[in-house]
PDB file of C-alpha atoms in Angstrom:
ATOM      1  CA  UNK I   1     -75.530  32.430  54.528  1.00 97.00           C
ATOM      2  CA  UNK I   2     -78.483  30.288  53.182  1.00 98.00           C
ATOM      3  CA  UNK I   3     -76.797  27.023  52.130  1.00 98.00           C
ATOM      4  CA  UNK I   4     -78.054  23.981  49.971  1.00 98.00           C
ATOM      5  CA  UNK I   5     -77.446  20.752  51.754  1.00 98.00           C
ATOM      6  CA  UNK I   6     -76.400  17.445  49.704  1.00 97.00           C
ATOM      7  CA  UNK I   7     -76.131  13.902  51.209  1.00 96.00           C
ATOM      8  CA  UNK I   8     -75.523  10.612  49.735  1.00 91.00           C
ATOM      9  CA  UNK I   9     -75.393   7.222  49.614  1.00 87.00           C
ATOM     10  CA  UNK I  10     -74.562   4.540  47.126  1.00 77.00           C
ATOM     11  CA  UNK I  11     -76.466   1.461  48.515  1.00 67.00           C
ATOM     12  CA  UNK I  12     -80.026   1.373  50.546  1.00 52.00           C
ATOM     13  CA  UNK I  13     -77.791  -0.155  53.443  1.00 48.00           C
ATOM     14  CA  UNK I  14     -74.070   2.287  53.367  1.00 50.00           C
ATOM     15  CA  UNK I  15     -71.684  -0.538  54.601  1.00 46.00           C
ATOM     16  CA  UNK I  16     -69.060   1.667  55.355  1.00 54.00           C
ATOM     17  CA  UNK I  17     -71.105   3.386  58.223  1.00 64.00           C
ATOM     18  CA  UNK I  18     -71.699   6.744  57.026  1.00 76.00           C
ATOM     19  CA  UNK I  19     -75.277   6.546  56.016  1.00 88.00           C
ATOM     20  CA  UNK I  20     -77.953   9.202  55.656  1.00 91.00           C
ATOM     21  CA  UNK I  21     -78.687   9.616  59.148  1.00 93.00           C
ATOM     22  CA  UNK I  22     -74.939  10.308  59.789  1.00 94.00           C
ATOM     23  CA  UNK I  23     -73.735  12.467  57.315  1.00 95.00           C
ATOM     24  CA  UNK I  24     -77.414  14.659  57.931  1.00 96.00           C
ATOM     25  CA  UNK I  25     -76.181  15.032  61.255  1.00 97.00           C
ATOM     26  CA  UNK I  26     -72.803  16.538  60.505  1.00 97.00           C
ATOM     27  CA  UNK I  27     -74.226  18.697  57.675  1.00 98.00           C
ATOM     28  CA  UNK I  28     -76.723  20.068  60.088  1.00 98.00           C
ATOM     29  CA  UNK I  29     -74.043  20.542  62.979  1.00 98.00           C
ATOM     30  CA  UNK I  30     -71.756  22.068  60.980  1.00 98.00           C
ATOM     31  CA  UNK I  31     -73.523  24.603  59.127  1.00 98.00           C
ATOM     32  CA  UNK I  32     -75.417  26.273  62.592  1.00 98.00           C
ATOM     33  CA  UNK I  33     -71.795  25.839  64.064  1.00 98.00           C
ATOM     34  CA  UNK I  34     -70.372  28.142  61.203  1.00 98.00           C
ATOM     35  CA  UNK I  35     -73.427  30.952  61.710  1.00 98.00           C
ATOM     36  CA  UNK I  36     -75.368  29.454  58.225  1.00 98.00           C
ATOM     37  CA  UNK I  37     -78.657  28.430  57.457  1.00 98.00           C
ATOM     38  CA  UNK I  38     -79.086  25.218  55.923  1.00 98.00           C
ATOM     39  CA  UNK I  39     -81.852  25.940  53.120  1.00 98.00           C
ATOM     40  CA  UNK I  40     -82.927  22.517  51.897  1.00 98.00           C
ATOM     41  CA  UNK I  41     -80.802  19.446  52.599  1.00 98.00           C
ATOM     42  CA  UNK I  42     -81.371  17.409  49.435  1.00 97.00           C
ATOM     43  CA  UNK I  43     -81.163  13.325  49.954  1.00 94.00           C
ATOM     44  CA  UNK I  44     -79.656  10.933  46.949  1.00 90.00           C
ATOM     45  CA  UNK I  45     -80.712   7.637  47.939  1.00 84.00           C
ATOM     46  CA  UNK I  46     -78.441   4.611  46.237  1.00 69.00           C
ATOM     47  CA  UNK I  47     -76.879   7.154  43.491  1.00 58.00           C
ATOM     48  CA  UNK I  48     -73.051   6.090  43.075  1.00 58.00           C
ATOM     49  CA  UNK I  49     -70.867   9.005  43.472  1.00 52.00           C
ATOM     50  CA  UNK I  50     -69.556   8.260  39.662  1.00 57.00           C
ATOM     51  CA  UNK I  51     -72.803   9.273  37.574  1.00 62.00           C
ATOM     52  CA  UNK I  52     -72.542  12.705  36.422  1.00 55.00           C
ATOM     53  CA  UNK I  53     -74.648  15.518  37.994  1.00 54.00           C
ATOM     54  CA  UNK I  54     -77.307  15.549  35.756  1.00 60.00           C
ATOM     55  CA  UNK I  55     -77.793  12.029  36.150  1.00 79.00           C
ATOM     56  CA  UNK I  56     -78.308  12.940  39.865  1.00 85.00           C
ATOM     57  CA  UNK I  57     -81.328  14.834  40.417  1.00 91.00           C
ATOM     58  CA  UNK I  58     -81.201  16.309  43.821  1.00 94.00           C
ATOM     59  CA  UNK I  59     -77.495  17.310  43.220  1.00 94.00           C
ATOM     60  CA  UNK I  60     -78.772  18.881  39.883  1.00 93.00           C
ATOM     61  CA  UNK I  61     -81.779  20.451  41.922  1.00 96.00           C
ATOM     62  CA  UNK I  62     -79.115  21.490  44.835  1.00 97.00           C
ATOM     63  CA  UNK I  63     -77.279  23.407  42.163  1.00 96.00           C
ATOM     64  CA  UNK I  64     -80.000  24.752  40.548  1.00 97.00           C
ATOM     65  CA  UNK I  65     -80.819  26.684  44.209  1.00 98.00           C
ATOM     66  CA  UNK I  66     -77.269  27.722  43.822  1.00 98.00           C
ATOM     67  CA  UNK I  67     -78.065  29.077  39.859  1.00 98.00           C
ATOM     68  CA  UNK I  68     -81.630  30.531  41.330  1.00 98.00           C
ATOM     69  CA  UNK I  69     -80.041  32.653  44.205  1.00 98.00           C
ATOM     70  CA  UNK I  70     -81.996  30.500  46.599  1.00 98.00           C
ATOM     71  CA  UNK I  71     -78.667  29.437  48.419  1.00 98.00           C
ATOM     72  CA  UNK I  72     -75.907  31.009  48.386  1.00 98.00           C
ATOM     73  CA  UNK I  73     -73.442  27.994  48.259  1.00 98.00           C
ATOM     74  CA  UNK I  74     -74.078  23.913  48.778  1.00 98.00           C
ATOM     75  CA  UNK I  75     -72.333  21.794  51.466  1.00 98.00           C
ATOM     76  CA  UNK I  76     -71.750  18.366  52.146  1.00 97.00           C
ATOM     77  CA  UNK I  77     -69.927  16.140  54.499  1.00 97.00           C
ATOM     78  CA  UNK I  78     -66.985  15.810  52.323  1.00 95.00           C
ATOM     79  CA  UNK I  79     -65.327  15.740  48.716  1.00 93.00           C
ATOM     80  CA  UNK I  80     -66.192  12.086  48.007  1.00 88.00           C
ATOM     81  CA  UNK I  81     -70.076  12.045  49.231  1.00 90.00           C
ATOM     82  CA  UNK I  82     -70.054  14.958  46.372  1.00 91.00           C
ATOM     83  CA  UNK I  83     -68.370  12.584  44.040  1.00 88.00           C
ATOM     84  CA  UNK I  84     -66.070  10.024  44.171  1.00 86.00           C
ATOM     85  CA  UNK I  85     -64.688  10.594  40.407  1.00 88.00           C
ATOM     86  CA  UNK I  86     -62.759  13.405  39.561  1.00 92.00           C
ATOM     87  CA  UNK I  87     -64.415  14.925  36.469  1.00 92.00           C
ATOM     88  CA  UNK I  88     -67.712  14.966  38.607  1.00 90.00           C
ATOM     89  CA  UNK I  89     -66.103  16.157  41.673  1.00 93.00           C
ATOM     90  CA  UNK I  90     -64.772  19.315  39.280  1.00 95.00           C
ATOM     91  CA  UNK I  91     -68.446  19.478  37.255  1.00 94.00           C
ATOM     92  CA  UNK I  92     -70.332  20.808  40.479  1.00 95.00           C
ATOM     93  CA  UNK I  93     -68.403  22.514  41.675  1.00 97.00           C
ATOM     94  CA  UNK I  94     -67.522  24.397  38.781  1.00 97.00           C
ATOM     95  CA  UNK I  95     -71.286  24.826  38.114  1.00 96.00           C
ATOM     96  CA  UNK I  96     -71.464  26.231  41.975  1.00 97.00           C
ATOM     97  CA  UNK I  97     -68.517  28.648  41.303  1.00 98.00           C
ATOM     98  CA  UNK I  98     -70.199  30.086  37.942  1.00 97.00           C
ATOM     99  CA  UNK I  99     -73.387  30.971  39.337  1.00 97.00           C
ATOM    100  CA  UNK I 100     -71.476  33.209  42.397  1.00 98.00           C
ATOM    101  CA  UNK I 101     -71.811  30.030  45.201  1.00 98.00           C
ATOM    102  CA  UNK I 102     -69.553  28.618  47.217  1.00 98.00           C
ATOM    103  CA  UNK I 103     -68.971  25.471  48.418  1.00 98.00           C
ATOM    104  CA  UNK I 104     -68.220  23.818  51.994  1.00 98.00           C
ATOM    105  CA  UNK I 105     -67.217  20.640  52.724  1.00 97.00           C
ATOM    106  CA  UNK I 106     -67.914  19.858  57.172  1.00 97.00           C
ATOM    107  CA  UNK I 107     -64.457  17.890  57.165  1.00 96.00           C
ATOM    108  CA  UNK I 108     -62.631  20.882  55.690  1.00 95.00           C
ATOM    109  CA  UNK I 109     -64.506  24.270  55.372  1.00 96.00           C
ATOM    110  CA  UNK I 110     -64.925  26.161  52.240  1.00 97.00           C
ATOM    111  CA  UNK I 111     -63.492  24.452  49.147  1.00 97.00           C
ATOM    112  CA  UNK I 112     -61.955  27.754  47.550  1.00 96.00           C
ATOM    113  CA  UNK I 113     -62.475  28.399  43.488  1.00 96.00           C
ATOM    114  CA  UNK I 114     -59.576  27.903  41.309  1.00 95.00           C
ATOM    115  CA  UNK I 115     -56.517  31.091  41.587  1.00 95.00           C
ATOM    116  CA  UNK I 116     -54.055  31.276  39.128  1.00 94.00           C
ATOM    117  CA  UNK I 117     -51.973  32.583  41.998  1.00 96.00           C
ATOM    118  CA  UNK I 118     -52.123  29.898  43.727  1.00 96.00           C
ATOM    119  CA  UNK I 119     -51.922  26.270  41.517  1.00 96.00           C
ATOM    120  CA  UNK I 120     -51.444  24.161  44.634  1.00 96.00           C
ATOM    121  CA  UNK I 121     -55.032  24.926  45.546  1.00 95.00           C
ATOM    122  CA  UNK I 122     -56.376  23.175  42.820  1.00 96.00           C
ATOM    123  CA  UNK I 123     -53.688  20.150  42.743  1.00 96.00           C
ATOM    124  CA  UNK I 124     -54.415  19.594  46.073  1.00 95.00           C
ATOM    125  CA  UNK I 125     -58.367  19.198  45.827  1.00 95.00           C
ATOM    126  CA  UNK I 126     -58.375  17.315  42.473  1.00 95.00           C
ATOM    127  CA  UNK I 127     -55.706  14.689  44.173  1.00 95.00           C
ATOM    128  CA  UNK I 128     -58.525  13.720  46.591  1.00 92.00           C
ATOM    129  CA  UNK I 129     -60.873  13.651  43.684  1.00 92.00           C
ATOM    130  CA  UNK I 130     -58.115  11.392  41.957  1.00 93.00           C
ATOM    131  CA  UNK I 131     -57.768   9.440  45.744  1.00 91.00           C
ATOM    132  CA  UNK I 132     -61.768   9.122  45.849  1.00 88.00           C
ATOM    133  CA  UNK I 133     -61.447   7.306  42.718  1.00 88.00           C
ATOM    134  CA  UNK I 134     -58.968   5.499  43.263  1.00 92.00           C
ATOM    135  CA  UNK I 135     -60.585   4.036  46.218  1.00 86.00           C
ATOM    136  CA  UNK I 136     -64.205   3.883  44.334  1.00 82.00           C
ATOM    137  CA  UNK I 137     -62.512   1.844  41.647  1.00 85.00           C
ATOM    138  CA  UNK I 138     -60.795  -0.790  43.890  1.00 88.00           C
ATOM    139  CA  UNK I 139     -64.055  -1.269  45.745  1.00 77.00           C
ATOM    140  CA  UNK I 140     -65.080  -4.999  44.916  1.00 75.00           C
ATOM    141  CA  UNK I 141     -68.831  -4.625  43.599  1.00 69.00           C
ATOM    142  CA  UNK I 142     -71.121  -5.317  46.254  1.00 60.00           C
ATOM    143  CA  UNK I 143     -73.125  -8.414  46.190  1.00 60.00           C
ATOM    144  CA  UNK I 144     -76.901  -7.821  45.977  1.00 55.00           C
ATOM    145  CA  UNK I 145     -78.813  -6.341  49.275  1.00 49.00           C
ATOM    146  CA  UNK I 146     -80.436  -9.417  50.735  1.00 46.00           C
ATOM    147  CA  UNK I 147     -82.657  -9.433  54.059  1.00 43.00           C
ATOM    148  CA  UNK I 148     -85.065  -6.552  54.682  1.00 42.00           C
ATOM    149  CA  UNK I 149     -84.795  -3.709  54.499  1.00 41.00           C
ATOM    150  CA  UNK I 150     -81.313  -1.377  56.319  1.00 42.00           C
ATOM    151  CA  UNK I 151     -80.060  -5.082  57.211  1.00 37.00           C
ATOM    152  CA  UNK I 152     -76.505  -5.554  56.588  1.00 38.00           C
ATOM    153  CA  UNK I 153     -74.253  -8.747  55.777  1.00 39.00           C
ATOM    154  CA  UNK I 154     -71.131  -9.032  57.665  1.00 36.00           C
ATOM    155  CA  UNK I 155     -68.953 -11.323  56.039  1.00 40.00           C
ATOM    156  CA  UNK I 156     -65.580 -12.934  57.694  1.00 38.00           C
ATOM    157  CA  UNK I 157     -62.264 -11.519  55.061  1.00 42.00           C
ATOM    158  CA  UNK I 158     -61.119 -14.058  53.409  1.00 43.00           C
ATOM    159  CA  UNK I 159     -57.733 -15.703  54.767  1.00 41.00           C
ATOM    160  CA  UNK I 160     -54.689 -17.265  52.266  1.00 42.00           C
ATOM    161  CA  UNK I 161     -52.644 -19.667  54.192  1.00 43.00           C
ATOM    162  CA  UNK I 162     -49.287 -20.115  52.770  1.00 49.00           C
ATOM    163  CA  UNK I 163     -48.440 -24.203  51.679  1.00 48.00           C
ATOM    164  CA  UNK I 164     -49.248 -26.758  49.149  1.00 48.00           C
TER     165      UNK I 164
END
């Protein structure tokens, strides 16, 4: 199956450690280890996972491959480098489903369309678009990138000490 890859990040420097590099490589591992073709892996550089779709052009373009019958389905490395907020999460993946795609996620395989059969399918998935958010929204804003360019600032956590 001819899949549409999608990668992002939300900052030119990903703090947490799962940068472009990374989640290429697992995208790329995962869909020869599951027999598919990777298509086109389309790269969003510094697009936060809570702008809609169309407001992110190579997810748009990835979906439009889906629409176009150029892939048969898009993967990423997981639920929250799709989106981290639930109503965009839903959005693509709902656009994948209505044009006959499917979607794959490496850390958990195909993410299944919605069954009427079978509501906790759909709870389930939408509570880790709901956790994603939850997490993106208690995320203190970053402070702007200083230094050159990939360079990262480590900063010591901040301790309280209990007294006067």
């Amino acid at each position: 199956m001819r899949l549409a890859g999608y990668i992002r990040v939300t900052t030119g420097s990903q703090l947490d450690g799962f940068g472009l590099e990374d989640q290429e490589r697992i995208v790329r591992r995962w869909t020869r280890e599951h027999g598919h073709k990777l298509a086109k892996l389309f790269v969003e550089k510094a697009q936060s996972g809570t702008i809609a779709g169309d407001e992110r052009p190579e997810l748009a373009t990835a979906l439009m491959w889906v629409e176009e019958k150029k892939a048969h389905g898009i993967v990423a490395p997981n639920l929250d480098r799709l989106a981290r907020e639930l109503v965009v999460q839903e959005a693509a993946l709902a656009q994948c489903w209505k044009h006959g795609g499917r979607a794959f996620m490496a850390d958990q395989g195909e993410i299944l369309p919605d069954d009427p059969e079978d509501p906790m399918r759909t709870a389930m998935r939408q509570m880790m678009g709901v956790f994603a958010q939850l997490d993106r929204g208690q995320t203190p804003p970053r402070p702007p990138h200083q230094g050159g360019e990939g360079s990262v600032r480590l900063r010591r956590p901040a301790v309280r000490l209990a007294g006067p």
